[in-house]
mmCIF file of C-alpha atoms in Angstrom:
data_model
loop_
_atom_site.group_PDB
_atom_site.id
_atom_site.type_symbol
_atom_site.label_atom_id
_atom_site.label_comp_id
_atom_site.label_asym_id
_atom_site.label_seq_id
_atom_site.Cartn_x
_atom_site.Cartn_y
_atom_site.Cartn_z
ATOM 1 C CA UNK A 101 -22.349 73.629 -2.374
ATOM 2 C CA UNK A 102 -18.988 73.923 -3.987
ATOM 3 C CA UNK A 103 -15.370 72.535 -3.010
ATOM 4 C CA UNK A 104 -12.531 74.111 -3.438
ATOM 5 C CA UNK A 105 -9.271 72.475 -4.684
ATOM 6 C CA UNK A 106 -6.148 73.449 -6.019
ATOM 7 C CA UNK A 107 -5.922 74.081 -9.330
ATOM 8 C CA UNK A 108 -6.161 70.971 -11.943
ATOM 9 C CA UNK A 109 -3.565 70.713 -15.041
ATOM 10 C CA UNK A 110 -4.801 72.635 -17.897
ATOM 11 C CA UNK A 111 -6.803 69.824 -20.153
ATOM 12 C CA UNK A 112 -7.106 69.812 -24.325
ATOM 13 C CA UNK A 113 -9.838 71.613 -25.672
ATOM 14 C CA UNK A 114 -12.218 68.169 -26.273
ATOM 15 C CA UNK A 115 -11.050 66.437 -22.647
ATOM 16 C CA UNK A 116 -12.058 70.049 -21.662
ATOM 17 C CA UNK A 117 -15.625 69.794 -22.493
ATOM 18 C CA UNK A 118 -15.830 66.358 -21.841
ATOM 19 C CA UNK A 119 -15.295 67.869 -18.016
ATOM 20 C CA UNK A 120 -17.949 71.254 -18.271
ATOM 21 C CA UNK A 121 -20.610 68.787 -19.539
ATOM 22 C CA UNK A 122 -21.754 67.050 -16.472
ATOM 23 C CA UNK A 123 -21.033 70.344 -14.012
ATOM 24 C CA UNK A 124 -23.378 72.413 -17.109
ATOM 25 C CA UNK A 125 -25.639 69.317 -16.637
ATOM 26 C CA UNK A 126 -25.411 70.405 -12.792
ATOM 27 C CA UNK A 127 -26.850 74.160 -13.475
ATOM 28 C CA UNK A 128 -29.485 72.762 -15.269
ATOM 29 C CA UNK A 129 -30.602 71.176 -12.487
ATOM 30 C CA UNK A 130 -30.589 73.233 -9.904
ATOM 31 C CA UNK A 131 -31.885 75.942 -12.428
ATOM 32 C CA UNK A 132 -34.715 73.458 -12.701
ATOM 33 C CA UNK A 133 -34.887 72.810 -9.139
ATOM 34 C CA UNK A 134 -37.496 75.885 -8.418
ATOM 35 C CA UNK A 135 -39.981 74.931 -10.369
ATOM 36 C CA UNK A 136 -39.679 70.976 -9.251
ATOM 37 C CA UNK A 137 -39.983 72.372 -5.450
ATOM 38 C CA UNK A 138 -42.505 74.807 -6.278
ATOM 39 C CA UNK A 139 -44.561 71.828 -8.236
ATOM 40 C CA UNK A 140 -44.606 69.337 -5.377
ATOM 41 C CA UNK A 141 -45.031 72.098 -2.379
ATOM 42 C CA UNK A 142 -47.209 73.974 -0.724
ATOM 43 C CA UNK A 143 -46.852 76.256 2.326
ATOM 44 C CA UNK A 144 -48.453 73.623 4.700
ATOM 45 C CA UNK A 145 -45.964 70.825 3.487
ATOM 46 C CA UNK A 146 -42.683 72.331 3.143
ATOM 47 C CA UNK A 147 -40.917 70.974 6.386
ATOM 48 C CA UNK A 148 -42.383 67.933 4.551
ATOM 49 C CA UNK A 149 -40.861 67.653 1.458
ATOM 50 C CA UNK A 150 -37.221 68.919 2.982
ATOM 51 C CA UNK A 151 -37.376 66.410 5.226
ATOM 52 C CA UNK A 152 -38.152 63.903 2.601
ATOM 53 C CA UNK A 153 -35.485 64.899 0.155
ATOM 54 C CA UNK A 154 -32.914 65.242 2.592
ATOM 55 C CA UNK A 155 -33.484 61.802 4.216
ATOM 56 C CA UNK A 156 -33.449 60.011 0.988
ATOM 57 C CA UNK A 157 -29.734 61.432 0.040
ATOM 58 C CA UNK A 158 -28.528 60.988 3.340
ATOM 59 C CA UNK A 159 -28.422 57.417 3.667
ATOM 60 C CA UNK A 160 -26.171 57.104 0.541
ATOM 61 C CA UNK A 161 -23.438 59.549 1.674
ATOM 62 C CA UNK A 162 -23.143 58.183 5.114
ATOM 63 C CA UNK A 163 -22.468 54.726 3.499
ATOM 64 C CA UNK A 164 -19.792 56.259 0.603
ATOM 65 C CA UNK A 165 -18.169 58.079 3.170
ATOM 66 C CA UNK A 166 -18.138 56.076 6.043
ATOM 67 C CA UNK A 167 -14.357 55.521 7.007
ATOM 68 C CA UNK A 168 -13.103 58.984 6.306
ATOM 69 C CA UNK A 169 -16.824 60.114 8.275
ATOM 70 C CA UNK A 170 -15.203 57.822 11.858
ATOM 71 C CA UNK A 171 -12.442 60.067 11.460
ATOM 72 C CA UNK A 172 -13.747 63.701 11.862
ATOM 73 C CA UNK A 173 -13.068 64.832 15.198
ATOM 74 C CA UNK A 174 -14.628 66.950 17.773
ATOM 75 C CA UNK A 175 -14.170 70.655 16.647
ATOM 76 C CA UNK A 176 -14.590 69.369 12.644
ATOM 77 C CA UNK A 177 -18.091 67.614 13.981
ATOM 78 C CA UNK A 178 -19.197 70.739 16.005
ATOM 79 C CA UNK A 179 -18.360 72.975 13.136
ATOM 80 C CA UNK A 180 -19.766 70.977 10.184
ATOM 81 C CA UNK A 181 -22.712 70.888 12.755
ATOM 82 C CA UNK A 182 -23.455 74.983 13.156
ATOM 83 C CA UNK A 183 -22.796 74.954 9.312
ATOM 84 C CA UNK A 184 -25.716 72.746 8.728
ATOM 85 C CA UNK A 185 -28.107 74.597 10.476
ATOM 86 C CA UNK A 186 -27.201 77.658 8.473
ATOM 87 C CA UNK A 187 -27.839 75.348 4.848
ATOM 88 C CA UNK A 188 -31.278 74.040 6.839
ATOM 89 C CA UNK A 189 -32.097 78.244 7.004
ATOM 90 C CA UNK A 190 -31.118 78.713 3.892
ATOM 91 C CA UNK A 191 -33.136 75.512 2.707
ATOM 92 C CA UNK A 192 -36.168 76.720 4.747
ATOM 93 C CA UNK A 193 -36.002 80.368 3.023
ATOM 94 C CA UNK A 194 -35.565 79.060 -0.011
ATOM 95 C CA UNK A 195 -38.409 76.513 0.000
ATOM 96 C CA UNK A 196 -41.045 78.897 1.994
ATOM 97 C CA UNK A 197 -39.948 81.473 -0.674
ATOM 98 C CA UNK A 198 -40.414 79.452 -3.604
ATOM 99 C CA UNK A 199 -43.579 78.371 -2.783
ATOM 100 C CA UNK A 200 -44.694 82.456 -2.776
ATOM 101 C CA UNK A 201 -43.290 83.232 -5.871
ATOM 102 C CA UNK A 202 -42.145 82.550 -9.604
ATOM 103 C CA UNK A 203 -39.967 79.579 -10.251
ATOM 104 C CA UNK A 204 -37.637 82.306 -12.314
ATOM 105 C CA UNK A 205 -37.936 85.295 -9.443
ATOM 106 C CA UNK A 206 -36.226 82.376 -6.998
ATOM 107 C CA UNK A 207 -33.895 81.425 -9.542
ATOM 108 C CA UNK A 208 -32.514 85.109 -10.278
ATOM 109 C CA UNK A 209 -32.793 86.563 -7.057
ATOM 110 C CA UNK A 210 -30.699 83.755 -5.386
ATOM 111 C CA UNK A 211 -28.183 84.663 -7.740
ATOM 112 C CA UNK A 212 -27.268 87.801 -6.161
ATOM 113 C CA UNK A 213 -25.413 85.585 -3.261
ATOM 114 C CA UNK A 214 -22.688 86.267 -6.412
ATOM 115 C CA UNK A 215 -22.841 90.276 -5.675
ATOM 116 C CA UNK A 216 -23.338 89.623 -1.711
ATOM 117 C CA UNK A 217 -20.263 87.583 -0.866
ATOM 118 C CA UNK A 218 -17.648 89.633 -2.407
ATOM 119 C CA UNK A 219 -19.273 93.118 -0.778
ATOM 120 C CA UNK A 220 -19.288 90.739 2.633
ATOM 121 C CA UNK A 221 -15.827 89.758 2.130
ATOM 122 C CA UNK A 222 -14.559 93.110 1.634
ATOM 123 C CA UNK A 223 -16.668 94.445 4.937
ATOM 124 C CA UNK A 224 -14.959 91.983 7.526
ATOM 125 C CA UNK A 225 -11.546 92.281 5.565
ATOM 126 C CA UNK A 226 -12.130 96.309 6.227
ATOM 127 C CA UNK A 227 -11.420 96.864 2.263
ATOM 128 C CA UNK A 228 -12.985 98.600 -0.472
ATOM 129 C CA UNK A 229 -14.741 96.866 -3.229
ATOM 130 C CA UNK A 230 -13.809 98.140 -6.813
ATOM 131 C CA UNK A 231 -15.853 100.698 -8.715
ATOM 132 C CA UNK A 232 -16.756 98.183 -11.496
ATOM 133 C CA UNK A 233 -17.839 95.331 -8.743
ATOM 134 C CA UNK A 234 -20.455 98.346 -7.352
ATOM 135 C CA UNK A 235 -21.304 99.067 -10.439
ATOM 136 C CA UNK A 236 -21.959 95.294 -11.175
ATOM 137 C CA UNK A 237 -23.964 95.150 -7.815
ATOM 138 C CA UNK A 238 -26.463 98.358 -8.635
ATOM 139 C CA UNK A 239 -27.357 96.762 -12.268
ATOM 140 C CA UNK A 240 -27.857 93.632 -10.150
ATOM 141 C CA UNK A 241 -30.070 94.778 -7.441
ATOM 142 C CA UNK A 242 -31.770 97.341 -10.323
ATOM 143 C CA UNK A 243 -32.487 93.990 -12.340
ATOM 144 C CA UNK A 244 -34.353 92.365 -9.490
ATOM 145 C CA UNK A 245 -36.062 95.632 -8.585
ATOM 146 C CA UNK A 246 -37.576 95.845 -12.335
ATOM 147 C CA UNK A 247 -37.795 91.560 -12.082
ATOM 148 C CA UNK A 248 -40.406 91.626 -9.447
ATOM 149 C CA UNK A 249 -42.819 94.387 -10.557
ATOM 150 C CA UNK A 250 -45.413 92.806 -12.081
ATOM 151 C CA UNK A 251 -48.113 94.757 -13.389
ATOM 152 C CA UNK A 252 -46.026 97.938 -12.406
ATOM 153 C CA UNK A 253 -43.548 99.157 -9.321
ATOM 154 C CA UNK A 254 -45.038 97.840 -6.152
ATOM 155 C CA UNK A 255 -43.426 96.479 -3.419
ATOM 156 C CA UNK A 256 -41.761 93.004 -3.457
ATOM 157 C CA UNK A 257 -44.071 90.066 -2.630
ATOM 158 C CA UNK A 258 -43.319 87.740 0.555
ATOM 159 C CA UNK A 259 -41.497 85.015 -1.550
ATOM 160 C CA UNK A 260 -39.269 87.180 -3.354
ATOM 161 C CA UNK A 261 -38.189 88.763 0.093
ATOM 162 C CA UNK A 262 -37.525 85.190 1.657
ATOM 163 C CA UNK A 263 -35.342 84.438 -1.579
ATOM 164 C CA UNK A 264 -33.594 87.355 -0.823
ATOM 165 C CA UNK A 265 -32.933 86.104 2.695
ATOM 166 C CA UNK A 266 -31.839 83.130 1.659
ATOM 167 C CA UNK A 267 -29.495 84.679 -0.896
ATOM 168 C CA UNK A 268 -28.161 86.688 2.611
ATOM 169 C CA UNK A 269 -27.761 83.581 4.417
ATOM 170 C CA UNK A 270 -26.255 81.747 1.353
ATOM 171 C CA UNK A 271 -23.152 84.364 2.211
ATOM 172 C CA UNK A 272 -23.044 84.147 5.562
ATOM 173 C CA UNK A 273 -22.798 80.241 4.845
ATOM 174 C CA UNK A 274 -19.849 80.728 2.594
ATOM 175 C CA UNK A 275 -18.081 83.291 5.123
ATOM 176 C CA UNK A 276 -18.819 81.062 7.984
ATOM 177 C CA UNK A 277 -16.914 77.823 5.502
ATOM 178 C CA UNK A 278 -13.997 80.336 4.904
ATOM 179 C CA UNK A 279 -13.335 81.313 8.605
ATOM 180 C CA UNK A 280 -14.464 77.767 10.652
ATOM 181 C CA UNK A 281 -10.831 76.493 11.043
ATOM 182 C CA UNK A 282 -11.839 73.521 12.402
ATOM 183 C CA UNK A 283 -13.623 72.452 9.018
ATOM 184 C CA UNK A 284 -11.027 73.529 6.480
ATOM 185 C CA UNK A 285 -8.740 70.244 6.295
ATOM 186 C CA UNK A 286 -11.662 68.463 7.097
ATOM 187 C CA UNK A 287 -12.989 65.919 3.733
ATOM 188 C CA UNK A 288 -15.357 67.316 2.067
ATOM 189 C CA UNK A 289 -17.690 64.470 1.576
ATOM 190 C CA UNK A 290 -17.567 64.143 5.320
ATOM 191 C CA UNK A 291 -18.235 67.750 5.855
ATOM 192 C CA UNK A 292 -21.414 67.636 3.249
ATOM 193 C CA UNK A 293 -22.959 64.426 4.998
ATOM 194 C CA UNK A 294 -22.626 66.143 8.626
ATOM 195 C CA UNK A 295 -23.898 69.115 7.273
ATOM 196 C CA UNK A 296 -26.989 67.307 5.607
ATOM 197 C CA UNK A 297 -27.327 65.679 8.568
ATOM 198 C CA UNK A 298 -27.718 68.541 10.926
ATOM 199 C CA UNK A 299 -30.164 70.174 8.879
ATOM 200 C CA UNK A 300 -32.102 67.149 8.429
ATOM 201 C CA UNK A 301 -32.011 66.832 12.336
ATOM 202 C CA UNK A 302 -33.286 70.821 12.341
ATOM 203 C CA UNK A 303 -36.197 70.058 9.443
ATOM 204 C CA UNK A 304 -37.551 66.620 11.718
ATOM 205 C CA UNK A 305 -37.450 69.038 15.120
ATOM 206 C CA UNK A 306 -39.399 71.580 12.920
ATOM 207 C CA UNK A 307 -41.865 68.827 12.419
ATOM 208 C CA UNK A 308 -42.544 67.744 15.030
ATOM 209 C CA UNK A 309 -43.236 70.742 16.637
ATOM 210 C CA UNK A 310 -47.380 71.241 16.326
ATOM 211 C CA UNK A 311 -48.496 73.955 13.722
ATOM 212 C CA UNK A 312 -45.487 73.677 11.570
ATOM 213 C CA UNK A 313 -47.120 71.887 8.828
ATOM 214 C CA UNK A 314 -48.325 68.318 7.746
ATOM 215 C CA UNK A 315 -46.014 65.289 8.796
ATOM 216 C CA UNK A 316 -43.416 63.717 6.496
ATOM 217 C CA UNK A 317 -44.966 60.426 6.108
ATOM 218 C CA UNK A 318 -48.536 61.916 5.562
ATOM 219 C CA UNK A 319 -47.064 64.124 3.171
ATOM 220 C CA UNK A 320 -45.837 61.221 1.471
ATOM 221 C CA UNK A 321 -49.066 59.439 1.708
ATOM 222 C CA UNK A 322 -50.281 62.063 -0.667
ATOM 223 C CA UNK A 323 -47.635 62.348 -3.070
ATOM 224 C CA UNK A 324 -48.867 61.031 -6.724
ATOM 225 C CA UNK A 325 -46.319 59.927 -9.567
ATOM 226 C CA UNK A 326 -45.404 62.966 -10.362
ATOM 227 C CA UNK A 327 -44.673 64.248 -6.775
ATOM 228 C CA UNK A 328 -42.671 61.119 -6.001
ATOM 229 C CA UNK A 329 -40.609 61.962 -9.461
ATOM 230 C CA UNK A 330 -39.925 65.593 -8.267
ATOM 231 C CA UNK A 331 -38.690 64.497 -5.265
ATOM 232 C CA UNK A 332 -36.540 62.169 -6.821
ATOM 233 C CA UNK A 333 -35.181 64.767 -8.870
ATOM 234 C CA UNK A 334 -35.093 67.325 -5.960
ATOM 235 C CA UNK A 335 -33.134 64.128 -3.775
ATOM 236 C CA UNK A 336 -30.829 62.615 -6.491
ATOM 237 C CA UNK A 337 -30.158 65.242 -8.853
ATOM 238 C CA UNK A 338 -30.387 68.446 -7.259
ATOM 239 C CA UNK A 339 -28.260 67.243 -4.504
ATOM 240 C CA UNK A 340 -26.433 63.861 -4.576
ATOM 241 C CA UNK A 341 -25.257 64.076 -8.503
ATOM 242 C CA UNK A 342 -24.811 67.735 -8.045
ATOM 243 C CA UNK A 343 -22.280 67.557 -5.063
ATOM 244 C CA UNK A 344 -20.264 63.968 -6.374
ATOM 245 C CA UNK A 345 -19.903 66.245 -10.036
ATOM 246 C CA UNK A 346 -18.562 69.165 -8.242
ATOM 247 C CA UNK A 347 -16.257 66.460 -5.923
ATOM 248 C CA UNK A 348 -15.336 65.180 -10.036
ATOM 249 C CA UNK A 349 -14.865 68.178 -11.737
ATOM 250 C CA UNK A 350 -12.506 69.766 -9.558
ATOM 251 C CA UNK A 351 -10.356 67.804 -10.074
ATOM 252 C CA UNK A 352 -9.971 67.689 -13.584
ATOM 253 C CA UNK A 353 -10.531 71.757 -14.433
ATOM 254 C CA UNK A 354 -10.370 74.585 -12.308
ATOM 255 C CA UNK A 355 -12.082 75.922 -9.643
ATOM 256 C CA UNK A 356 -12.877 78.847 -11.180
ATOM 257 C CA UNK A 357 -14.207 76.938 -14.308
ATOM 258 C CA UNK A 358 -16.609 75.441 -12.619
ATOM 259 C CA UNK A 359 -17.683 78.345 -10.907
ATOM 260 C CA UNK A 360 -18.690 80.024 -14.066
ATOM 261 C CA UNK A 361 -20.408 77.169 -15.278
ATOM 262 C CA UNK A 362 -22.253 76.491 -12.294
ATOM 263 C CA UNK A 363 -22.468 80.735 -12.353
ATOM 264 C CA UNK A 364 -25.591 79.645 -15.678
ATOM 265 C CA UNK A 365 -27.870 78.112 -12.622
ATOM 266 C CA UNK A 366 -30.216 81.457 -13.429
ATOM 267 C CA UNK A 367 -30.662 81.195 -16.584
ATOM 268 C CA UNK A 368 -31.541 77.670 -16.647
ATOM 269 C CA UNK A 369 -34.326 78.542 -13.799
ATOM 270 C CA UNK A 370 -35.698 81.747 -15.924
ATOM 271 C CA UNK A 371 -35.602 79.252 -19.025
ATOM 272 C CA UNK A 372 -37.482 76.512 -17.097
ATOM 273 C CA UNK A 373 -40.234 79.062 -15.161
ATOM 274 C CA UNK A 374 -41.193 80.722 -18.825
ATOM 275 C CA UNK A 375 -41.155 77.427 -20.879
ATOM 276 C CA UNK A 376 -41.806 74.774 -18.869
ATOM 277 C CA UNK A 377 -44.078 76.654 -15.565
ATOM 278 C CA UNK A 378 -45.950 79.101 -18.475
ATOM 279 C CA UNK A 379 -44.624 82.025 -16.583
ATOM 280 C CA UNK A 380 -44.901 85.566 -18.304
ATOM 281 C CA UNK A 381 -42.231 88.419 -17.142
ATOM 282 C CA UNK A 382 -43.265 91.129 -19.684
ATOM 283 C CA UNK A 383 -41.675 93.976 -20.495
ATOM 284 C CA UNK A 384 -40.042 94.843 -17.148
ATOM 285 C CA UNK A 385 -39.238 91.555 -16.354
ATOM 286 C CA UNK A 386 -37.139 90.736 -19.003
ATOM 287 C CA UNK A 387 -35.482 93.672 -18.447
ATOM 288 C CA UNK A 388 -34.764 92.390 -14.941
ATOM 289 C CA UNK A 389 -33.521 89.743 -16.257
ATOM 290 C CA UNK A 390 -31.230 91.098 -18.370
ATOM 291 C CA UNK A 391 -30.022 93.107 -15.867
ATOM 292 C CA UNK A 392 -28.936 90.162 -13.087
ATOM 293 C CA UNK A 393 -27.636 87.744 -15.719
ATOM 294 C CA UNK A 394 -25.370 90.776 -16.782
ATOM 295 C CA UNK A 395 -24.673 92.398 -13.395
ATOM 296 C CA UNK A 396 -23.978 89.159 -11.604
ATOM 297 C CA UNK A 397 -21.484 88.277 -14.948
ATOM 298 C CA UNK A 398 -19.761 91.317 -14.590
ATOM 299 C CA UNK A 399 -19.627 91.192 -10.567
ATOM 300 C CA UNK A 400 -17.819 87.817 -11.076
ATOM 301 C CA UNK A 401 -15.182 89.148 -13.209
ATOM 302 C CA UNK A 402 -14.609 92.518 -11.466
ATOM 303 C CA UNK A 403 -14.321 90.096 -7.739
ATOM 304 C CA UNK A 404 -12.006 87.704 -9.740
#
C-alpha cells in the first residue's frame, strides 16, 4: 500500500541509491510473496493463514502508532474501516487465486491494477485516456491473454480470474483512498493499522463461520518449519518492512520514484515462480510476459 507525500529534495546520485535499495528490496518481496502464499496454502486453509499473518503484524503497529492511533476521529475511523474491508477482498482474491494458479500468473496479472486505475480515473473524471495509455492497456491485457494459455488458447483458469478480481478491487481501493475525505489528512500509519485491523476483524468472522475452512490455531497446529518461516516472511516482510520502507522512502525521493521501483514487483514474482517454484511458461508465456512487463511500463509513462 503506498503513501503519498510531497515531493522530497532531489538527493546525489550515491545517497540516491542508498534510498531505491531497501524500496527495490520491497518488490522483491512482494514479487516473492506468491509463491511463499502459494507454498504454505491450500484452498481449505486460506482464511487461515490471512488471519495468521495479519494478526502477527498487527500487534506491532498498534503499539508504534499508538498516540497518533487515540487521535483519529469518528469519520477518519469509519472510513479507514470500509477501506479495510475492501484490502480484506482484495486479500481474499488474491490468496484464493493464488492458491489456483502459478506463482508468476498472480504476480503479472495483479500488475494490470497499473492499466486499471488510470482507465478508472479517467471514467469518473468523464475524460479520455490518451491513445498511447490504450495502446499500453491492449499489449497489457494481450500479454495476459497469451500468459495464461498453457498448452494452447483456452479459457482462463479459476485462479487467474480471481487475480484478475483482485487486480479490479486493487483500483477500486485506490479510488475509494483518493475520494474518502475523511481519511486524507488522516496519518498514515494510523490509517494502515485500522485498515489491517478491519480486515483482520472480516478474515476471523470468515472463520468462524462453519464451512469456510480449517481454524487459525489448527492451521497453525500443522504448520512445519518451513510454513512457520513463510508466514514470517508473508507477516514481517511482505507487510510490516514493506509499509515502514515506503513510510522511509518517501521521504527521502519521490513519490514517483518509488512507484517505479515498486512498479519491478512482476518481474521479481515471474523470476521467483520459474527459478525458485520450477514453473515452465513456454513459448506463449514468455511472450505474455513480455507483453505486461512492457505494456504496464509504457501505461505508467503515458498516465504520468
Amino acid at each position: 500500500m503506498s503513501t503519498l507525500a510531497a515531493p522530497a529534495p532531489a538527493l546525489a546520485p550515491r545517497r540516491a541509491w542508498l534510498a531505491d535499495l531497501p524500496v527495490l528490496l520491497v518488490a522483491v518481496v512482494w514479487g516473492g510473496s506468491y509463491l511463499a502464499a502459494k507454498g504454505i496454502t491450500t484452498a481449505h486453509t486460506v482464511i487461515a493463514v490471512l488471519v495468521l499473518r495479519f494478526a502477527l503484524v498487527l500487534p506491532v503497529l498498534v503499539l508504534a502508532g499508538w498516540r497518533r492511533l487515540r487521535a483519529l476521529d469518528a469519520a477518519q475511523l469509519r472510513g479507514a474501516g470500509l477501506l479495510g474491508l475492501v484490502l480484506g477482498g482484495i486479500f481474499l482474491l488474491e490468496t484464493y487465486g493464488v492458491v489456483r494458479t502459478s506463482a508468476t500468473n498472480a504476480g503479472l496479472i495483479i500488475s494490470l491494477t497499473m492499466i486499471f486505475t488510470p482507465l478508472a480515473e479517467s471514467a469518473v473524471r468523464r475524460t479520455a485516456p490518451s491513445a498511447a495509455f490504450l495502446g499500453a492497456a491492449a499489449v497489457s491485457v494481450g500479454g495476459v491473454v497469451l500468459l495464461t494459455q498453457g498448452a494452447g488458447f483456452t479459457a482462463p483458469g479459476a485462479g487467474d480470474l480471481l487475480i484478475l478480481g483482485a487486480a479490479l478491487a486493487r483500483t477500486l481501493h485506490v479510488l475509494l483512498m483518493a475520494r474518502t475525505g475523511s481519511v486524507r489528512d488522516a496519518d498514515p500509519l494510523s490509517l494502515t493499522t485500522v485498515q489491517l485491523g478491519a480486515a483482520l476483524l472480516l478474515f476471523a468472522v470468515l472463520a468462524a463461520v462453519p464451512g469456510t475452512g480449517a481454524a487459525p490455531w489448527a492451521a497453525a497446529a500443522d504448520f512445519g518449519p518451513a510454513a512457520w518461516a513463510g508466514l514470517a516472511f508473508l507477516s514481517v516482510f511482505c507487510t510490516l518492512f514493506a509499509f515502514f520502507v515506503q513510510m522511509w522512502a518517501v521521504r527521502r525521493t519521490s513519490p514517483s520514484r518509488v512507484s517505479l521501483l515498486l512498479g519491478t514487483e512482476p518481474l521479481w514474482a515471474a523470476g521467483a515462480g520459474i527459478a525458485l517454484g520450477g514453473e515452465h511458461l513456454g513459448p506463449l508465456g514468455l511472450a505474455g510476459v513480455l507483453m505486461v512487463l512492457a505494456g504496464t511500463a509504457w501505461g505508467r509513462r503515458a498516465a504520468g
